[in-house]
mmCIF file of C-alpha atoms in Angstrom:
data_model
loop_
_atom_site.group_PDB
_atom_site.id
_atom_site.type_symbol
_atom_site.label_atom_id
_atom_site.label_comp_id
_atom_site.label_asym_id
_atom_site.label_seq_id
_atom_site.Cartn_x
_atom_site.Cartn_y
_atom_site.Cartn_z
ATOM 1 C CA MET A 256 47.119 63.718 79.259
ATOM 2 C CA LEU A 257 46.763 64.495 75.557
ATOM 3 C CA ASP A 258 42.859 64.410 73.980
ATOM 4 C CA VAL A 259 44.185 63.408 70.955
ATOM 5 C CA PHE A 260 47.523 62.341 70.468
ATOM 6 C CA HIS A 261 48.696 61.722 66.336
ATOM 7 C CA ILE A 262 51.581 59.824 64.021
ATOM 8 C CA ALA A 263 52.043 60.768 60.913
ATOM 9 C CA LYS A 264 55.195 57.275 60.097
ATOM 10 C CA PRO A 265 57.107 57.824 57.484
ATOM 11 C CA GLN A 266 56.732 54.181 55.977
ATOM 12 C CA GLY A 267 53.600 55.880 55.111
ATOM 13 C CA CYS A 268 51.485 54.987 57.772
ATOM 14 C CA ASP A 269 48.984 57.502 59.739
ATOM 15 C CA ILE A 270 48.269 56.680 63.164
ATOM 16 C CA GLN A 271 45.434 58.711 65.190
ATOM 17 C CA VAL A 272 44.765 58.215 68.548
ATOM 18 C CA PHE A 273 42.020 59.958 70.756
ATOM 19 C CA TYR A 274 41.585 59.137 74.675
ATOM 20 C CA GLY A 275 38.581 60.012 76.904
ATOM 21 C CA LYS A 276 38.496 62.386 79.766
ATOM 22 C CA ALA A 277 40.418 61.235 82.541
ATOM 23 C CA THR A 278 37.868 63.152 85.067
ATOM 24 C CA GLY A 279 34.541 62.098 85.585
ATOM 25 C CA VAL A 280 31.124 63.151 84.158
ATOM 26 C CA SER A 281 27.748 63.514 85.148
ATOM 27 C CA THR A 282 25.188 63.250 82.194
ATOM 28 C CA SER A 283 25.051 60.834 79.663
ATOM 29 C CA THR A 284 25.472 64.138 77.459
ATOM 30 C CA ASN A 285 28.465 65.268 78.236
ATOM 31 C CA VAL A 286 30.676 63.407 75.890
ATOM 32 C CA GLY A 287 33.387 64.135 74.195
ATOM 33 C CA GLN A 288 33.468 64.421 70.511
ATOM 34 C CA TYR A 289 36.613 64.334 67.612
ATOM 35 C CA SER A 290 36.490 63.712 64.025
ATOM 36 C CA TRP A 291 38.717 62.282 61.773
ATOM 37 C CA LEU A 292 39.377 61.557 58.648
ATOM 38 C CA LYS A 293 40.100 60.226 56.375
ATOM 39 C CA PRO A 294 44.281 59.863 54.545
ATOM 40 C CA ARG A 295 44.248 60.422 50.319
ATOM 41 C CA GLY A 296 45.585 57.797 48.919
ATOM 42 C CA VAL A 297 45.552 54.876 51.777
ATOM 43 C CA SER A 298 44.237 50.836 50.950
ATOM 44 C CA PHE A 299 44.407 48.980 54.769
ATOM 45 C CA ILE A 300 42.332 50.730 57.541
ATOM 46 C CA TYR A 301 42.055 49.062 61.201
ATOM 47 C CA MET A 302 40.477 50.598 64.123
ATOM 48 C CA MET A 303 40.260 49.884 67.990
ATOM 49 C CA LEU A 304 38.368 50.516 70.547
ATOM 50 C CA ILE A 305 38.394 51.002 74.196
ATOM 51 C CA GLY A 306 35.704 51.256 76.618
ATOM 52 C CA ALA A 307 35.986 52.745 79.980
ATOM 53 C CA GLY A 308 36.380 51.273 83.218
ATOM 54 C CA GLY A 309 34.167 50.939 85.955
ATOM 55 C CA VAL A 310 34.543 52.018 89.526
ATOM 56 C CA GLY A 311 34.174 49.528 92.190
ATOM 57 C CA ASP A 312 32.165 48.887 95.442
ATOM 58 C CA ALA A 313 32.402 48.041 98.819
ATOM 59 C CA THR A 314 33.435 44.451 97.963
ATOM 60 C CA ASN A 315 35.074 43.653 94.832
ATOM 61 C CA GLY A 316 37.022 46.666 92.325
ATOM 62 C CA GLY A 317 35.476 47.684 88.354
ATOM 63 C CA GLY A 318 36.114 45.661 85.858
ATOM 64 C CA SER A 319 37.418 46.356 82.099
ATOM 65 C CA GLY A 320 35.821 48.235 79.270
ATOM 66 C CA ALA A 321 35.672 45.576 76.084
ATOM 67 C CA VAL A 322 38.196 45.698 73.814
ATOM 68 C CA THR A 323 36.240 46.334 69.847
ATOM 69 C CA VAL A 324 39.049 45.582 66.966
ATOM 70 C CA TRP A 325 38.184 46.281 62.689
ATOM 71 C CA PHE A 326 40.979 45.965 60.539
ATOM 72 C CA GLY A 327 39.263 46.110 56.330
ATOM 73 C CA ASN A 328 39.572 47.883 52.875
ATOM 74 C CA ALA A 329 39.962 51.664 52.801
ATOM 75 C CA ASN A 330 37.210 51.977 50.404
ATOM 76 C CA ASN A 331 34.770 50.115 53.304
ATOM 77 C CA VAL A 332 35.093 52.913 55.514
ATOM 78 C CA PRO A 333 33.246 56.568 54.795
ATOM 79 C CA ASP A 334 35.980 59.293 54.120
ATOM 80 C CA GLN A 335 34.983 61.693 57.658
ATOM 81 C CA LEU A 336 34.156 59.171 61.001
ATOM 82 C CA VAL A 337 32.449 61.076 65.011
ATOM 83 C CA VAL A 338 35.118 59.486 67.476
ATOM 84 C CA ILE A 339 34.171 59.148 70.477
ATOM 85 C CA PRO A 340 36.024 57.755 73.638
ATOM 86 C CA ALA A 341 34.325 57.668 76.798
ATOM 87 C CA PHE A 342 35.005 59.389 79.777
ATOM 88 C CA SER A 343 36.611 58.211 82.462
ATOM 89 C CA GLY A 344 34.088 56.880 86.497
ATOM 90 C CA ASN A 345 31.775 57.178 83.236
ATOM 91 C CA SER A 346 29.242 53.535 81.881
ATOM 92 C CA PHE A 347 26.363 55.477 80.370
ATOM 93 C CA HIS A 348 28.284 55.155 77.399
ATOM 94 C CA ALA A 349 30.266 53.901 75.176
ATOM 95 C CA THR A 350 33.684 54.026 73.281
ATOM 96 C CA THR A 351 31.973 54.389 69.627
ATOM 97 C CA VAL A 352 32.561 54.825 66.020
ATOM 98 C CA SER A 353 30.241 56.256 63.457
ATOM 99 C CA SER A 354 29.494 57.375 60.559
ATOM 100 C CA LYS A 355 28.810 61.132 58.879
ATOM 101 C CA GLN A 356 26.561 60.828 56.438
ATOM 102 C CA ALA A 357 23.801 61.090 58.067
ATOM 103 C CA THR A 358 21.497 57.898 57.347
ATOM 104 C CA SER A 359 18.491 58.613 59.995
ATOM 105 C CA THR A 360 14.848 59.233 58.890
ATOM 106 C CA ALA A 361 14.927 62.958 59.789
ATOM 107 C CA GLY A 362 18.948 62.927 57.898
ATOM 108 C CA LEU A 363 20.157 64.409 61.553
ATOM 109 C CA THR A 364 21.906 60.926 63.564
ATOM 110 C CA PRO A 365 24.996 59.130 62.616
ATOM 111 C CA ALA A 366 25.286 55.519 61.634
ATOM 112 C CA LEU A 367 27.186 53.736 63.836
ATOM 113 C CA LEU A 368 30.599 51.564 63.264
ATOM 114 C CA LEU A 369 31.732 50.219 66.360
ATOM 115 C CA SER A 370 31.710 50.403 69.817
ATOM 116 C CA ALA A 371 33.604 49.367 72.953
ATOM 117 C CA PRO A 372 31.099 49.277 75.871
ATOM 118 C CA SER A 373 32.349 50.130 79.717
ATOM 119 C CA ALA A 374 32.600 48.822 82.254
ATOM 120 C CA THR A 375 29.101 49.040 85.091
ATOM 121 C CA THR A 376 30.841 48.471 88.555
ATOM 122 C CA GLY A 377 32.926 45.639 88.808
ATOM 123 C CA LEU A 378 30.815 44.209 85.916
ATOM 124 C CA GLY A 379 33.099 43.545 83.053
ATOM 125 C CA GLY A 380 31.964 45.598 79.646
ATOM 126 C CA SER A 381 30.340 43.460 77.217
ATOM 127 C CA ALA A 382 30.917 42.311 73.644
ATOM 128 C CA MET A 383 30.040 44.803 70.751
ATOM 129 C CA THR A 384 27.149 42.673 68.670
ATOM 130 C CA ALA A 385 28.367 42.448 64.991
ATOM 131 C CA ASN A 386 26.540 44.795 62.643
ATOM 132 C CA GLN A 387 26.408 45.315 59.200
ATOM 133 C CA PHE A 388 29.661 47.546 58.962
ATOM 134 C CA CYS A 389 31.241 44.318 61.249
ATOM 135 C CA ALA A 390 31.412 41.902 57.898
ATOM 136 C CA SER A 391 33.537 44.331 55.649
ATOM 137 C CA GLY A 392 36.257 43.258 57.688
ATOM 138 C CA PHE A 393 38.044 41.574 60.147
ATOM 139 C CA PHE A 394 35.932 42.465 63.342
ATOM 140 C CA GLN A 395 35.630 40.941 67.013
ATOM 141 C CA SER A 396 34.957 42.473 69.893
ATOM 142 C CA VAL A 397 36.115 40.952 74.180
ATOM 143 C CA ALA A 398 33.932 41.357 77.064
ATOM 144 C CA GLY A 399 35.927 43.810 79.198
ATOM 145 C CA GLN A 400 38.009 41.321 83.201
ATOM 146 C CA ALA A 401 35.167 41.989 86.041
ATOM 147 C CA GLY A 402 36.771 44.328 88.803
ATOM 148 C CA ALA A 403 37.941 41.086 91.980
ATOM 149 C CA THR A 404 37.739 41.332 95.518
ATOM 150 C CA GLY A 405 41.083 38.901 95.920
ATOM 151 C CA THR A 406 44.164 39.230 94.260
ATOM 152 C CA VAL A 407 43.295 40.123 89.974
ATOM 153 C CA SER A 408 44.676 37.577 87.671
ATOM 154 C CA ALA A 409 45.864 37.759 84.197
ATOM 155 C CA SER A 410 43.220 37.194 81.866
ATOM 156 C CA SER A 411 42.916 34.786 79.108
ATOM 157 C CA THR A 412 40.918 37.044 77.076
ATOM 158 C CA THR A 413 41.870 41.094 76.883
ATOM 159 C CA PHE A 414 44.872 43.057 77.586
ATOM 160 C CA LEU A 415 42.784 45.128 80.390
ATOM 161 C CA SER A 416 42.432 44.302 84.445
ATOM 162 C CA GLY A 417 39.258 44.885 87.056
ATOM 163 C CA GLY A 418 40.042 46.530 89.980
ATOM 164 C CA THR A 419 40.609 44.890 93.714
ATOM 165 C CA GLN A 420 40.825 45.882 97.035
ATOM 166 C CA GLY A 421 43.833 47.407 98.886
ATOM 167 C CA GLY A 422 46.316 45.103 99.939
ATOM 168 C CA ASN A 423 45.894 43.319 97.090
ATOM 169 C CA ASP A 424 47.371 41.967 93.757
ATOM 170 C CA ILE A 425 47.098 42.788 89.920
ATOM 171 C CA ASN A 426 48.714 40.671 87.778
ATOM 172 C CA ALA A 427 48.143 41.063 83.849
ATOM 173 C CA ASN A 428 50.330 39.102 81.209
ATOM 174 C CA TYR A 429 53.683 39.226 80.659
ATOM 175 C CA GLY A 430 54.418 39.954 83.745
ATOM 176 C CA TYR A 431 53.316 43.784 84.561
ATOM 177 C CA GLN A 432 51.870 43.805 87.928
ATOM 178 C CA VAL A 433 50.636 46.612 90.691
ATOM 179 C CA THR A 434 51.704 45.264 93.731
ATOM 180 C CA GLY A 435 47.766 45.612 96.767
ATOM 181 C CA ALA A 436 51.115 47.394 98.914
ATOM 182 C CA GLY A 437 49.239 50.490 100.971
ATOM 183 C CA PRO A 438 45.879 51.765 100.773
ATOM 184 C CA LYS A 439 45.422 53.167 97.124
ATOM 185 C CA LYS A 440 47.476 52.331 93.467
ATOM 186 C CA ASP A 441 47.092 53.671 90.540
ATOM 187 C CA GLY A 442 46.897 51.320 87.426
ATOM 188 C CA TYR A 443 48.736 51.726 84.241
ATOM 189 C CA PHE A 444 48.381 51.617 80.554
ATOM 190 C CA LEU A 445 51.367 50.811 78.174
ATOM 191 C CA MET A 446 51.424 51.132 74.287
ATOM 192 C CA GLN A 447 55.318 49.415 73.513
ATOM 193 C CA PRO A 448 56.919 47.235 74.435
ATOM 194 C CA ILE A 449 53.455 45.038 73.930
ATOM 195 C CA ILE A 450 49.724 46.882 74.201
ATOM 196 C CA VAL A 451 48.467 46.383 78.694
ATOM 197 C CA GLY A 452 46.546 47.722 80.959
ATOM 198 C CA LEU A 453 46.191 47.098 84.964
ATOM 199 C CA ALA A 454 43.892 48.578 87.130
ATOM 200 C CA ALA A 455 43.711 49.893 90.756
ATOM 201 C CA SER A 456 44.348 48.869 94.731
ATOM 202 C CA GLY A 457 42.595 50.239 97.556
ATOM 203 C CA THR A 458 41.004 53.787 96.580
ATOM 204 C CA GLY A 459 43.711 54.169 93.309
ATOM 205 C CA ASN A 460 42.270 55.031 89.377
ATOM 206 C CA GLY A 461 42.373 52.872 86.803
ATOM 207 C CA GLY A 462 44.479 52.592 83.730
ATOM 208 C CA ILE A 463 42.989 53.508 80.848
ATOM 209 C CA GLY A 464 39.798 50.926 79.715
ATOM 210 C CA CYS A 465 40.683 49.272 83.757
ATOM 211 C CA GLY A 466 38.799 49.202 86.758
ATOM 212 C CA SER A 467 39.152 51.494 89.769
ATOM 213 C CA GLY A 468 39.636 49.935 92.643
ATOM 214 C CA SER A 469 37.575 49.355 96.122
ATOM 215 C CA ALA A 470 38.824 50.024 99.525
ATOM 216 C CA GLY A 471 36.912 53.476 100.489
ATOM 217 C CA THR A 472 36.569 56.054 98.606
ATOM 218 C CA PRO A 473 37.301 54.402 94.654
ATOM 219 C CA GLY A 474 39.048 56.330 92.299
ATOM 220 C CA ASN A 475 38.021 56.832 88.753
ATOM 221 C CA GLY A 476 38.196 53.637 86.428
ATOM 222 C CA GLY A 477 40.237 54.134 83.286
ATOM 223 C CA PRO A 478 39.245 56.192 80.610
ATOM 224 C CA GLY A 479 38.408 55.059 76.973
ATOM 225 C CA MET A 480 40.428 55.667 74.046
ATOM 226 C CA VAL A 481 40.122 54.628 69.743
ATOM 227 C CA LEU A 482 43.808 54.392 67.803
ATOM 228 C CA ILE A 483 42.343 54.272 63.771
ATOM 229 C CA ALA A 484 45.854 53.284 61.758
ATOM 230 C CA SER A 485 45.364 54.029 58.386
ATOM 231 C CA TRP A 486 48.412 52.930 55.203
#
C-alpha cells in the first residue's frame, strides 16, 4: 500500500490521501509523519480522519477507529499541516492533523487541529472532543464500532466495522460482507462506489480503520488514514 496517494482532479479539486503503515509498531514515538501544503487559490477544504482498528482478544474482535470530518473555508486552515495517520495494530496514538506553526511555550510543538482516536482491543475508538479549530467549520466526530463475539451487524453511525471470532460474519452497510467461513478472513476498505470498511473474522487483518478478528492469534487492526480535499 502506498504511504501517500495524490490525485489532481482536472476540474480543480486536489485530493491527497495519507495512509498509516500496514505493520504494527511497539512505541508511541515510532509514527509516520507527513507534510501537507495548501494549494494556491483554493477556497474550501475538506478533511476526513480515520483512527486505526483494534486488535481482538480471546473473546471479541477488535473495535474500529473513530472517524472525524471537518469542512470549512480555506482561510481558516494553516498553509502547512502535519499529518500523522495511525499505524496498524497500534493504539498508542490517534490519527492527527496539526498546525505546523509552533504554539507551545517552548515554541516547538505543533497545535493539534483534528484527531480520530484509534481503537483499543475490542472497544471502538472514542469520538474527538471539539476544540477551538472545530468551531471554524462544519465538524463531526463519530466513535468506532466495538468488536463482537458473534455476527457483526452493520453500524447505524459509522462506515467502519469491528471484528469477530472465526466462523462469524461481518455485515456492513449496502450489503457488503466478510463471510466468517474458515479460521481466517481478512477485512477490506473501499473508497468507491461508496466509502466502507470491513473488519476481520478469526485470525484475519482488518481493513483500514477496522478491527482484527479474535480466534487463535489475531491479526492486526487496519491502519489509519487521512484524506484532504481542497478546491
